mmCIF file of C-alpha atoms in Angstrom:
data_model
loop_
_atom_site.group_PDB
_atom_site.id
_atom_site.type_symbol
_atom_site.label_atom_id
_atom_site.label_comp_id
_atom_site.label_asym_id
_atom_site.label_seq_id
_atom_site.Cartn_x
_atom_site.Cartn_y
_atom_site.Cartn_z
ATOM 1 C CA MET A 15 7.622 28.731 3.483
ATOM 2 C CA ASN A 16 7.510 27.096 6.924
ATOM 3 C CA TYR A 17 10.208 24.983 8.553
ATOM 4 C CA ILE A 18 8.772 21.630 7.414
ATOM 5 C CA GLU A 19 8.559 22.773 3.780
ATOM 6 C CA LYS A 20 12.198 23.855 3.958
ATOM 7 C CA HIS A 21 13.177 20.472 5.405
ATOM 8 C CA PRO A 22 10.926 17.865 3.716
ATOM 9 C CA MET A 23 13.307 15.074 4.743
ATOM 10 C CA ILE A 24 11.748 15.314 8.206
ATOM 11 C CA MET A 25 8.439 14.246 6.668
ATOM 12 C CA ILE A 26 10.151 11.468 4.690
ATOM 13 C CA VAL A 27 11.496 10.012 7.940
ATOM 14 C CA ILE A 28 8.040 10.226 9.561
ATOM 15 C CA GLY A 29 6.483 8.619 6.468
ATOM 16 C CA VAL A 30 8.941 5.712 6.469
ATOM 17 C CA ILE A 31 8.326 5.075 10.172
ATOM 18 C CA GLY A 32 4.567 5.262 9.570
ATOM 19 C CA ILE A 33 4.440 2.649 6.813
ATOM 20 C CA SER A 34 7.035 0.472 8.559
ATOM 21 C CA LEU A 35 4.713 0.180 11.549
ATOM 22 C CA SER A 36 1.804 -1.229 9.468
ATOM 23 C CA SER A 37 2.825 -4.869 9.758
ATOM 24 C CA ILE A 38 3.812 -4.411 13.411
ATOM 25 C CA PHE A 39 0.370 -3.093 14.364
ATOM 26 C CA VAL A 40 -1.361 -5.936 12.495
ATOM 27 C CA LYS A 41 0.686 -8.485 14.450
ATOM 28 C CA TYR A 42 -0.832 -7.139 17.663
ATOM 29 C CA SER A 43 -4.443 -7.424 16.483
ATOM 30 C CA GLN A 44 -6.503 -10.249 17.981
ATOM 31 C CA ALA A 45 -9.241 -9.879 15.338
ATOM 32 C CA PRO A 46 -9.609 -11.521 11.905
ATOM 33 C CA SER A 47 -7.961 -9.678 9.022
ATOM 34 C CA LEU A 48 -11.318 -8.530 7.630
ATOM 35 C CA VAL A 49 -12.153 -6.882 10.946
ATOM 36 C CA THR A 50 -8.765 -5.202 11.312
ATOM 37 C CA ALA A 51 -8.960 -3.838 7.761
ATOM 38 C CA SER A 52 -12.545 -2.686 8.325
ATOM 39 C CA TYR A 53 -11.591 -0.708 11.433
ATOM 40 C CA ARG A 54 -8.701 0.878 9.537
ATOM 41 C CA MET A 55 -11.051 2.052 6.795
ATOM 42 C CA LEU A 56 -13.713 3.222 9.254
ATOM 43 C CA TRP A 57 -11.257 5.417 11.149
ATOM 44 C CA THR A 58 -9.793 6.798 7.901
ATOM 45 C CA ILE A 59 -13.240 7.648 6.532
ATOM 46 C CA LEU A 60 -14.157 9.340 9.815
ATOM 47 C CA PHE A 61 -10.993 11.467 9.666
ATOM 48 C CA MET A 62 -11.507 12.375 5.997
ATOM 49 C CA THR A 63 -15.238 13.218 6.107
ATOM 50 C CA PRO A 64 -14.918 16.609 7.861
ATOM 51 C CA VAL A 65 -12.131 17.586 5.447
ATOM 52 C CA VAL A 66 -14.163 16.627 2.371
ATOM 53 C CA PHE A 67 -17.390 18.323 3.438
ATOM 54 C CA ALA A 68 -15.700 21.433 4.865
ATOM 55 C CA LYS A 69 -14.404 22.453 1.440
ATOM 56 C CA PRO A 70 -17.027 23.622 -1.115
ATOM 57 C CA LYS A 71 -14.796 22.492 -3.998
ATOM 58 C CA CYS A 72 -14.536 18.967 -2.586
ATOM 59 C CA ARG A 73 -18.282 18.773 -1.918
ATOM 60 C CA GLN A 74 -19.050 19.878 -5.455
ATOM 61 C CA GLU A 75 -16.644 17.338 -6.959
ATOM 62 C CA LEU A 76 -17.985 14.559 -4.747
ATOM 63 C CA PHE A 77 -21.642 15.117 -5.641
ATOM 64 C CA SER A 78 -20.893 15.527 -9.358
ATOM 65 C CA THR A 79 -18.992 12.232 -9.646
ATOM 66 C CA SER A 80 -20.081 10.280 -12.723
ATOM 67 C CA ARG A 81 -21.369 6.698 -12.690
ATOM 68 C CA LYS A 82 -18.297 5.562 -14.618
ATOM 69 C CA THR A 83 -16.011 7.046 -11.974
ATOM 70 C CA LEU A 84 -18.040 5.468 -9.185
ATOM 71 C CA PHE A 85 -17.804 2.086 -10.921
ATOM 72 C CA LEU A 86 -14.016 2.372 -11.293
ATOM 73 C CA CYS A 87 -13.662 3.529 -7.679
ATOM 74 C CA ALA A 88 -15.799 0.596 -6.537
ATOM 75 C CA ALA A 89 -13.552 -1.836 -8.432
ATOM 76 C CA SER A 90 -10.479 -0.115 -6.987
ATOM 77 C CA GLY A 91 -11.973 -0.374 -3.497
ATOM 78 C CA ILE A 92 -12.556 -4.111 -3.940
ATOM 79 C CA PHE A 93 -8.928 -4.597 -4.979
ATOM 80 C CA LEU A 94 -7.815 -2.604 -1.930
ATOM 81 C CA ALA A 95 -10.034 -4.682 0.366
ATOM 82 C CA LEU A 96 -8.536 -7.881 -1.066
ATOM 83 C CA HIS A 97 -5.037 -6.436 -0.614
ATOM 84 C CA PHE A 98 -5.615 -5.622 3.062
ATOM 85 C CA THR A 99 -7.200 -8.987 3.819
ATOM 86 C CA LEU A 100 -4.542 -11.061 2.059
ATOM 87 C CA TRP A 101 -1.625 -9.062 3.422
ATOM 88 C CA PHE A 102 -2.907 -8.995 7.006
ATOM 89 C CA ASP A 103 -3.486 -12.759 6.803
ATOM 90 C CA SER A 104 0.032 -13.306 5.479
ATOM 91 C CA LEU A 105 1.485 -11.722 8.609
ATOM 92 C CA TYR A 106 -0.100 -14.459 10.736
ATOM 93 C CA TYR A 107 1.850 -17.116 8.825
ATOM 94 C CA THR A 108 5.153 -15.665 7.672
ATOM 95 C CA SER A 109 7.690 -13.192 9.031
ATOM 96 C CA VAL A 110 7.362 -9.428 8.813
ATOM 97 C CA ALA A 111 10.532 -9.288 6.696
ATOM 98 C CA SER A 112 9.250 -11.759 4.090
ATOM 99 C CA SER A 113 5.727 -10.367 3.937
ATOM 100 C CA THR A 114 6.616 -6.674 3.626
ATOM 101 C CA THR A 115 9.372 -7.313 1.078
ATOM 102 C CA ILE A 116 7.131 -9.397 -1.177
ATOM 103 C CA VAL A 117 4.281 -6.865 -0.910
ATOM 104 C CA CYS A 118 6.698 -4.150 -2.070
ATOM 105 C CA THR A 119 6.872 -5.861 -5.494
ATOM 106 C CA GLU A 120 3.595 -4.110 -6.366
ATOM 107 C CA VAL A 121 5.290 -1.750 -8.844
ATOM 108 C CA ILE A 122 6.533 -4.726 -10.843
ATOM 109 C CA TRP A 123 3.037 -6.207 -11.148
ATOM 110 C CA VAL A 124 1.712 -2.794 -12.168
ATOM 111 C CA ALA A 125 4.221 -2.830 -15.030
ATOM 112 C CA LEU A 126 3.285 -6.388 -15.987
ATOM 113 C CA GLY A 127 -0.418 -5.549 -15.810
ATOM 114 C CA GLY A 128 0.106 -2.584 -18.116
ATOM 115 C CA PHE A 129 1.908 -4.870 -20.559
ATOM 116 C CA LEU A 130 -0.761 -7.601 -20.490
ATOM 117 C CA PHE A 131 -3.943 -5.516 -20.452
ATOM 118 C CA PHE A 132 -3.034 -2.107 -21.889
ATOM 119 C CA ARG A 133 -0.378 -3.085 -24.438
ATOM 120 C CA ARG A 134 2.234 -0.994 -22.669
ATOM 121 C CA LYS A 135 5.682 -1.765 -24.061
ATOM 122 C CA LEU A 136 8.384 -3.041 -21.741
ATOM 123 C CA SER A 137 12.060 -2.680 -22.562
ATOM 124 C CA ALA A 138 14.553 -5.503 -22.157
ATOM 125 C CA LYS A 139 15.884 -3.816 -19.010
ATOM 126 C CA GLU A 140 12.402 -3.536 -17.513
ATOM 127 C CA LEU A 141 11.745 -7.213 -18.229
ATOM 128 C CA LEU A 142 15.047 -8.010 -16.539
ATOM 129 C CA CYS A 143 13.921 -6.031 -13.485
ATOM 130 C CA ILE A 144 10.759 -8.151 -13.318
ATOM 131 C CA ALA A 145 12.842 -11.326 -13.604
ATOM 132 C CA ILE A 146 15.148 -10.114 -10.821
ATOM 133 C CA THR A 147 12.287 -9.436 -8.401
ATOM 134 C CA ILE A 148 10.728 -12.820 -9.179
ATOM 135 C CA PHE A 149 14.084 -14.481 -8.495
ATOM 136 C CA GLY A 150 14.355 -12.637 -5.175
ATOM 137 C CA SER A 151 10.831 -13.772 -4.247
ATOM 138 C CA ILE A 152 11.793 -17.365 -5.055
ATOM 139 C CA LEU A 153 14.792 -17.098 -2.727
ATOM 140 C CA ILE A 154 12.559 -15.919 0.115
ATOM 141 C CA ALA A 155 10.028 -18.662 -0.642
ATOM 142 C CA LEU A 156 12.760 -21.311 -0.600
ATOM 143 C CA SER A 157 14.022 -20.019 2.712
ATOM 144 C CA ASP A 158 10.542 -19.976 4.248
ATOM 145 C CA SER A 159 9.566 -23.387 2.836
ATOM 146 C CA SER A 160 12.498 -24.967 4.665
ATOM 147 C CA ALA A 161 11.423 -23.202 7.867
ATOM 148 C CA GLY A 162 7.955 -24.805 7.771
ATOM 149 C CA GLY A 163 5.076 -23.619 9.966
ATOM 150 C CA GLY A 164 3.031 -22.259 7.081
ATOM 151 C CA SER A 165 5.592 -19.599 6.161
ATOM 152 C CA LEU A 166 5.416 -20.454 2.460
ATOM 153 C CA TYR A 167 1.618 -20.079 2.572
ATOM 154 C CA GLY A 168 2.118 -16.645 4.118
ATOM 155 C CA ASP A 169 4.522 -15.728 1.302
ATOM 156 C CA ILE A 170 1.903 -16.728 -1.279
ATOM 157 C CA LEU A 171 -0.697 -14.563 0.453
ATOM 158 C CA ALA A 172 1.748 -11.629 0.432
ATOM 159 C CA PHE A 173 2.361 -12.179 -3.294
ATOM 160 C CA LEU A 174 -1.389 -12.168 -3.987
ATOM 161 C CA ALA A 175 -1.711 -9.023 -1.841
ATOM 162 C CA ALA A 176 0.905 -7.324 -4.043
ATOM 163 C CA VAL A 177 -1.047 -8.307 -7.179
ATOM 164 C CA MET A 178 -4.274 -6.921 -5.660
ATOM 165 C CA THR A 179 -2.688 -3.595 -4.778
ATOM 166 C CA ALA A 180 -1.312 -3.444 -8.322
ATOM 167 C CA GLY A 181 -4.906 -3.683 -9.587
ATOM 168 C CA TYR A 182 -5.846 -0.888 -7.179
ATOM 169 C CA THR A 183 -2.968 1.241 -8.468
ATOM 170 C CA ILE A 184 -3.735 0.634 -12.172
ATOM 171 C CA LEU A 185 -7.391 1.624 -11.746
ATOM 172 C CA GLY A 186 -6.370 4.596 -9.635
ATOM 173 C CA SER A 187 -4.010 5.885 -12.311
ATOM 174 C CA ARG A 188 -6.956 5.992 -14.711
ATOM 175 C CA VAL A 189 -9.333 7.799 -12.378
ATOM 176 C CA ARG A 190 -6.696 10.203 -11.039
ATOM 177 C CA THR A 191 -6.298 11.794 -14.507
ATOM 178 C CA TYR A 192 -9.560 13.681 -13.913
ATOM 179 C CA THR A 193 -10.299 13.284 -10.184
ATOM 180 C CA SER A 194 -8.567 14.905 -7.203
ATOM 181 C CA THR A 195 -6.595 12.745 -4.787
ATOM 182 C CA THR A 196 -8.890 13.626 -1.871
ATOM 183 C CA ILE A 197 -12.141 12.671 -3.597
ATOM 184 C CA TYR A 198 -10.686 9.596 -5.273
ATOM 185 C CA THR A 199 -9.296 8.150 -2.042
ATOM 186 C CA TYR A 200 -12.421 9.085 -0.084
ATOM 187 C CA ILE A 201 -14.740 7.245 -2.490
ATOM 188 C CA VAL A 202 -12.371 4.274 -2.793
ATOM 189 C CA TYR A 203 -12.071 3.940 0.989
ATOM 190 C CA ILE A 204 -15.870 3.935 1.323
ATOM 191 C CA PHE A 205 -16.223 1.179 -1.289
ATOM 192 C CA CYS A 206 -13.347 -0.711 0.330
ATOM 193 C CA TRP A 207 -15.153 -0.628 3.667
ATOM 194 C CA ILE A 208 -18.408 -1.742 1.993
ATOM 195 C CA ALA A 209 -16.589 -4.672 0.336
ATOM 196 C CA LEU A 210 -15.050 -5.681 3.670
ATOM 197 C CA SER A 211 -18.449 -5.438 5.385
ATOM 198 C CA ILE A 212 -20.089 -7.640 2.745
ATOM 199 C CA ALA A 213 -17.298 -10.202 3.120
ATOM 200 C CA MET A 214 -17.786 -10.222 6.901
ATOM 201 C CA ALA A 215 -21.553 -10.648 6.491
ATOM 202 C CA VAL A 216 -21.086 -13.558 4.076
ATOM 203 C CA GLY A 217 -18.530 -15.165 6.377
ATOM 204 C CA HIS A 218 -20.680 -14.487 9.478
ATOM 205 C CA ILE A 219 -17.825 -12.520 11.042
ATOM 206 C CA SER A 220 -18.768 -9.987 13.717
ATOM 207 C CA LEU A 221 -17.209 -6.519 13.838
ATOM 208 C CA THR A 222 -17.132 -6.619 17.645
ATOM 209 C CA GLY A 223 -16.141 -9.029 20.378
ATOM 210 C CA TYR A 224 -12.349 -8.969 19.973
ATOM 211 C CA GLY A 225 -11.466 -6.608 22.790
ATOM 212 C CA PRO A 226 -10.034 -3.114 22.452
ATOM 213 C CA SER A 227 -7.031 -4.278 20.399
ATOM 214 C CA ALA A 228 -9.100 -4.491 17.180
ATOM 215 C CA TRP A 229 -10.259 -0.887 17.063
ATOM 216 C CA ILE A 230 -7.021 0.428 18.591
ATOM 217 C CA VAL A 231 -4.955 -1.315 15.881
ATOM 218 C CA GLY A 232 -7.364 0.050 13.256
ATOM 219 C CA LEU A 233 -6.923 3.542 14.676
ATOM 220 C CA LEU A 234 -3.131 3.262 14.725
ATOM 221 C CA LEU A 235 -3.094 1.929 11.143
ATOM 222 C CA SER A 236 -5.273 4.836 10.044
ATOM 223 C CA ILE A 237 -3.135 7.488 11.764
ATOM 224 C CA PHE A 238 0.383 6.152 11.212
ATOM 225 C CA SER A 239 0.137 4.059 8.059
ATOM 226 C CA THR A 240 -2.457 6.039 6.097
ATOM 227 C CA ILE A 241 -2.310 9.659 7.297
ATOM 228 C CA LEU A 242 1.302 9.823 8.546
ATOM 229 C CA GLY A 243 2.460 7.276 5.951
ATOM 230 C CA HIS A 244 1.099 7.255 2.423
ATOM 231 C CA SER A 245 -0.447 10.748 2.643
ATOM 232 C CA ILE A 246 2.887 12.228 3.671
ATOM 233 C CA PHE A 247 4.625 10.687 0.652
ATOM 234 C CA SER A 248 2.004 12.308 -1.593
ATOM 235 C CA TRP A 249 2.736 15.651 0.090
ATOM 236 C CA CYS A 250 6.498 15.188 -0.358
ATOM 237 C CA LEU A 251 6.093 14.922 -4.141
ATOM 238 C CA LYS A 252 5.634 18.706 -4.122
ATOM 239 C CA PHE A 253 9.168 19.223 -2.809
ATOM 240 C CA LEU A 254 11.137 16.094 -3.789
ATOM 241 C CA SER A 255 11.519 14.115 -7.022
ATOM 242 C CA PRO A 256 9.150 11.160 -7.622
ATOM 243 C CA SER A 257 12.124 8.811 -8.023
ATOM 244 C CA PHE A 258 13.513 9.790 -4.615
ATOM 245 C CA VAL A 259 10.122 9.472 -2.905
ATOM 246 C CA SER A 260 9.558 6.065 -4.521
ATOM 247 C CA ALA A 261 13.008 4.912 -3.450
ATOM 248 C CA THR A 262 12.400 5.922 0.185
ATOM 249 C CA LYS A 263 9.258 3.763 0.264
ATOM 250 C CA LEU A 264 11.529 0.767 -0.233
ATOM 251 C CA LEU A 265 12.787 1.374 3.291
ATOM 252 C CA GLU A 266 9.490 -0.047 4.621
ATOM 253 C CA PRO A 267 10.674 -3.694 4.674
ATOM 254 C CA VAL A 268 13.930 -2.572 6.281
ATOM 255 C CA GLY A 269 12.219 -0.550 8.997
ATOM 256 C CA ALA A 270 9.541 -3.190 9.585
ATOM 257 C CA SER A 271 12.167 -5.939 9.843
ATOM 258 C CA VAL A 272 14.157 -3.960 12.414
ATOM 259 C CA PHE A 273 11.016 -3.426 14.510
ATOM 260 C CA ALA A 274 10.193 -7.151 14.197
ATOM 261 C CA VAL A 275 13.650 -8.181 15.413
ATOM 262 C CA PHE A 276 13.232 -6.271 18.677
ATOM 263 C CA LEU A 277 9.489 -6.826 19.223
ATOM 264 C CA PHE A 278 8.968 -10.388 17.978
ATOM 265 C CA SER A 279 12.543 -11.783 17.858
ATOM 266 C CA GLU A 280 12.129 -12.455 14.117
ATOM 267 C CA ILE A 281 15.697 -12.826 12.892
ATOM 268 C CA PRO A 282 15.865 -13.037 9.057
ATOM 269 C CA THR A 283 17.858 -15.935 7.614
ATOM 270 C CA ALA A 284 20.769 -15.346 5.237
ATOM 271 C CA MET A 285 18.661 -16.428 2.248
ATOM 272 C CA GLN A 286 15.822 -14.114 3.300
ATOM 273 C CA LEU A 287 18.241 -11.209 3.468
ATOM 274 C CA VAL A 288 19.706 -12.027 0.048
ATOM 275 C CA GLY A 289 16.240 -12.417 -1.445
ATOM 276 C CA GLY A 290 15.145 -9.109 0.081
ATOM 277 C CA VAL A 291 18.180 -7.268 -1.281
ATOM 278 C CA VAL A 292 17.605 -8.773 -4.743
ATOM 279 C CA ILE A 293 13.916 -7.754 -4.729
ATOM 280 C CA LEU A 294 14.552 -4.207 -3.524
ATOM 281 C CA GLY A 295 17.423 -3.829 -5.985
ATOM 282 C CA GLY A 296 15.189 -4.901 -8.876
ATOM 283 C CA ILE A 297 12.435 -2.502 -7.822
ATOM 284 C CA LEU A 298 14.873 0.378 -7.364
ATOM 285 C CA TRP A 299 16.374 -0.233 -10.807
ATOM 286 C CA TYR A 300 12.913 -0.392 -12.385
ATOM 287 C CA SER A 301 11.906 2.869 -10.643
ATOM 288 C CA SER A 302 14.996 4.623 -12.026
ATOM 289 C CA LEU A 303 14.189 3.355 -15.537
ATOM 290 C CA GLU A 304 10.633 4.662 -15.222
ATOM 291 C CA THR A 305 11.847 8.062 -14.026
ATOM 292 C CA THR A 306 14.311 8.345 -16.912
ATOM 293 C CA LYS A 307 11.575 7.396 -19.380
ATOM 294 C CA HIS A 308 9.210 10.091 -18.064
ATOM 295 C CA GLU A 309 11.948 12.723 -18.066
ATOM 296 C CA ASN A 310 12.813 11.896 -21.684
ATOM 297 C CA LYS A 311 9.151 12.258 -22.674
ATOM 298 C CA LYS A 312 8.973 15.689 -21.038
ATOM 299 C CA ALA A 313 12.158 16.751 -22.802
#
């Protein structure tokens, strides 16, 4: 076992920094959200392609993918494309703190989606967690509505982005029962890029002409937010408990807000801070309930 495997907390810190930088990088992009998201997917696909085709097992799995799996991956990719576009747009209207905190409510909408569409039962405590996160979101919305400048519109976009990523997660949980993480994400990212490209074609939006910031931001998002962010958390599940890994992801709004204070002078209001704490508390409580439920099933 190497040094990193003996000290996985090092990777957790890198992962938190990686995902916390997502919103910061987007703020620096001069291109439309569709273009920024498209560059992110292009770079990620380019990085993943040699890995996928270098391994015979991955190649075999990729070329033997069923039509049903491709359909589900395509739907998942569309949800992911909508998530990127809505979330990136939200950052042009509202603060980093508000946007990232609201987007983190994804797990709550996954639970609600399971209840509405898959008849998954929710306990009274889980329903209370959902109510708590909604209340926290309302506090942030009230704070931003009084600030004006389109902040409330940005909050709504962030909320819709969270719902879209919940759809991506729900579909992914179905496909991942029989498909490897590498092949699933590779196919989804390709369909996500296709969906973004179609949207740009329909909207007559060019992929070029925005200066170097567009592709540089896409590259940074791919490296830090995808490879050194979400991929690292997946790796950490081998050495740390799922509940702990999930809890550390909640540090994203905190880290992003700190970066935003120093880089953009975005100082959160008292109500924003209270709303953020309420939301993160509700999510953390729900995550602990989910972990306990899974552990009881195993026992």
